[in-house]
Coordinates of C-alpha atoms in Angstrom, one line a residue:
X280 CA -45.4 60.8 11.8
X281 CA -44.9 57.3 14.1
X282 CA -44.8 55.6 11.0
X283 CA -41.9 57.7 9.4
X284 CA -40.0 57.1 12.8
X285 CA -40.7 53.1 12.9
X286 CA -39.4 53.3 9.3
X287 CA -36.1 55.3 10.4
X288 CA -35.7 52.8 13.3
X289 CA -36.1 50.0 10.9
X290 CA -33.7 51.2 8.3
X291 CA -31.4 52.0 11.2
X292 CA -31.7 48.5 12.7
X293 CA -30.9 46.9 9.0
X294 CA -27.9 49.1 8.3
X295 CA -26.5 48.1 11.8
X296 CA -27.1 44.3 10.9
X297 CA -25.6 44.8 7.9
X298 CA -22.6 46.4 9.3
X299 CA -22.0 43.8 12.0
X300 CA -22.1 41.1 9.3
X301 CA -20.1 42.8 6.7
X302 CA -17.6 43.4 9.9
X303 CA -17.8 39.7 10.4
X304 CA -16.9 38.7 6.8
X305 CA -13.9 41.2 7.0
X306 CA -12.7 39.2 10.2
X307 CA -12.8 36.0 8.1
X308 CA -11.1 37.0 5.0
X309 CA -7.9 38.4 6.7
X310 CA -8.0 35.3 8.7
X311 CA -7.8 33.5 5.1
X312 CA -5.6 35.4 3.7
X313 CA -3.3 35.5 6.7
X314 CA -3.7 31.5 6.3
X315 CA -3.0 31.5 2.9
X316 CA 0.0 33.8 2.8
X317 CA 1.6 31.4 5.3
X318 CA 1.2 28.2 2.8
X319 CA 2.4 30.1 0.0
X320 CA 5.6 31.3 1.9
X321 CA 6.2 27.4 3.0
X322 CA 6.5 26.6 -0.7
X323 CA 5.3 23.5 -2.3
X324 CA 6.2 21.2 0.4
X325 CA 4.2 23.2 2.8
X326 CA 0.8 23.6 0.5
X327 CA 0.7 19.5 0.2
X328 CA 2.4 18.8 3.2
X329 CA 0.8 15.1 4.2
X330 CA -0.5 14.2 1.0
X331 CA 3.1 12.4 0.1
X332 CA 5.2 9.8 1.5
X333 CA 8.4 10.9 3.5
X334 CA 11.9 9.9 2.0
X335 CA 12.6 6.8 3.9
X336 CA 10.0 5.4 4.6
X337 CA 8.6 1.8 3.7
X338 CA 5.9 1.4 1.1
X339 CA 3.2 -0.9 2.6
X340 CA 2.5 -4.0 0.7
X341 CA 0.0 -3.9 -1.7
X342 CA -1.7 -6.2 -4.8
X343 CA -2.7 -4.5 -8.0
X344 CA -3.7 -5.6 -11.8
X345 CA -2.0 -3.5 -14.2
X346 CA -3.7 -3.1 -17.6
X347 CA -1.7 -5.7 -19.6
X348 CA -3.3 -7.8 -16.6
X349 CA -0.4 -8.7 -14.6
X350 CA -0.8 -8.7 -11.0
X351 CA 1.7 -6.4 -9.2
X352 CA 2.7 -5.5 -5.3
X353 CA 5.9 -4.2 -3.4
X354 CA 7.8 -7.1 -4.3
X355 CA 7.5 -6.7 -7.8
X356 CA 9.5 -3.4 -7.5
X357 CA 12.9 -4.2 -8.8
X358 CA 16.0 -1.9 -8.8
X359 CA 15.2 2.1 -8.5
X360 CA 11.3 2.2 -9.7
X361 CA 10.2 5.8 -10.6
X362 CA 6.5 5.7 -9.5
X363 CA 4.2 8.3 -10.4
X364 CA 0.4 9.1 -9.4
X365 CA -2.0 10.9 -11.6
X366 CA -5.6 12.1 -11.8
X367 CA -7.4 12.7 -15.1
X368 CA -9.5 15.2 -13.0
X369 CA -6.6 17.3 -11.7
X370 CA -5.4 20.4 -13.7
X371 CA -1.5 20.2 -12.3
X372 CA -1.5 16.3 -13.5
X373 CA -2.8 17.3 -17.1
X374 CA 0.0 19.8 -16.7
X375 CA 2.8 17.6 -15.5
X376 CA 2.0 14.6 -18.1
X377 CA 3.7 15.8 -21.4
X378 CA 7.1 16.2 -18.7
X379 CA 6.5 13.2 -17.1
X380 CA 6.5 11.4 -20.6
X381 CA 9.4 13.0 -22.2
X382 CA 11.1 12.0 -18.8
X383 CA 9.9 8.6 -18.8
X384 CA 10.9 8.2 -22.4
X385 CA 14.8 9.0 -21.7
X386 CA 14.7 6.8 -18.4
X387 CA 16.8 3.8 -18.3
X388 CA 15.1 0.6 -17.9
X389 CA 12.1 1.6 -19.8
X390 CA 8.2 0.2 -18.8
X391 CA 10.1 -2.1 -16.4
X392 CA 11.6 0.6 -14.1
X393 CA 8.4 3.0 -14.2
X394 CA 5.1 2.4 -12.5
X395 CA 1.9 4.9 -13.3
X396 CA -1.2 4.9 -11.0
X397 CA -4.0 6.5 -12.4
X398 CA -6.7 7.5 -10.0
X399 CA -10.3 7.0 -11.5
X400 CA -12.3 9.7 -12.8
X401 CA -14.6 10.4 -15.7
X402 CA -14.1 7.4 -17.6
X403 CA -13.2 8.5 -21.1
X404 CA -10.3 10.9 -19.0
X405 CA -9.0 8.1 -17.3
X406 CA -9.0 5.6 -20.1
X407 CA -7.1 8.9 -22.0
X408 CA -4.5 9.3 -19.4
X409 CA -3.9 5.6 -19.0
X410 CA -3.3 4.9 -22.4
X411 CA -1.1 7.7 -22.8
X412 CA 1.2 6.6 -19.6
X413 CA 1.2 2.9 -21.4
X414 CA 3.0 4.2 -24.0
X415 CA 6.2 4.4 -21.3
X416 CA 5.4 2.9 -18.0
X417 CA 3.7 -0.2 -16.4
X418 CA 0.3 1.1 -15.6
X419 CA -2.6 0.8 -12.8
X420 CA -6.1 2.4 -12.7
X421 CA -6.6 2.7 -9.1
X422 CA -10.1 2.0 -8.5
X423 CA -10.9 4.1 -5.6
X424 CA -9.0 7.7 -4.8
X425 CA -7.0 5.9 -1.5
X426 CA -6.7 2.9 -3.4
X427 CA -4.6 -0.2 -1.9
X428 CA -1.6 1.3 -4.4
X429 CA -1.8 4.9 -3.2
X430 CA -2.7 4.1 0.3
X431 CA 0.5 1.7 0.4
X432 CA 2.9 4.8 -0.4
X433 CA 0.5 7.1 1.5
X434 CA -0.1 9.5 -1.7
X435 CA -3.2 11.3 -0.9
X436 CA -2.5 14.1 -3.2
X437 CA -1.6 14.0 -6.9
X438 CA 0.6 14.3 -9.0
X439 CA 3.3 12.8 -6.8
X440 CA 6.6 11.1 -7.9
X441 CA 8.7 8.9 -6.2
X442 CA 11.7 6.8 -6.6
X443 CA 11.4 3.4 -5.0
X444 CA 14.1 1.0 -4.2
X445 CA 14.0 -3.1 -4.5
X446 CA 13.0 -2.9 -1.0
X447 CA 10.4 -0.9 -1.4
X448 CA 12.0 2.3 0.5
X449 CA 11.2 5.5 -1.1
X450 CA 14.3 7.4 -2.1
X451 CA 12.9 10.7 -3.2
X452 CA 9.5 11.9 -3.6
X453 CA 8.6 15.5 -5.4
X454 CA 5.5 16.9 -7.2
X455 CA 8.1 17.5 -10.2
X456 CA 9.6 14.7 -11.9
X457 CA 11.9 17.3 -13.5
X458 CA 13.2 17.8 -10.3
X459 CA 12.9 14.0 -8.8
X460 CA 16.4 12.5 -8.8
X461 CA 18.4 9.6 -7.2
X462 CA 19.9 10.3 -3.7
X463 CA 23.4 9.4 -5.5
X464 CA 22.6 12.1 -8.3
X465 CA 21.9 14.9 -5.2

């Protein structure tokens, strides 16, 4: 009889522990749900806050070598340059690449006024993305995720699209190139 009471007490203790753990998990899920709902209500800018440069910010000095072997830097920006940041391991980047390519083909100034930065990833995917971009833009493969160019622009999340003037001032920033227009066009 004592064994049966011990078994009942043990089962009761295990059930009580399970209940406490389940209530803790439910509480954490509610907190996460509230946080995610807040991010969704904030929209795309709220979701990615801090990952893009501010309009009006100055691009820091940088140096990089293009796929064509040309050394470029902030002083290389001329006219109104479209600067795009992609990562081959990023699903939104891969999704937005065709739209960017179409936009770039129609852009006045051509490759001279379009700079595409590719973050490193799996070697074949990085090479493939860079080759596609090279058709319409001057391309730099930034050798580390917070590489020189991304750091100079304060870009920490991909994709990102910026319009920059010849002084290195950010004129406009978007996550979708189709929404990116110069301030004069707004």
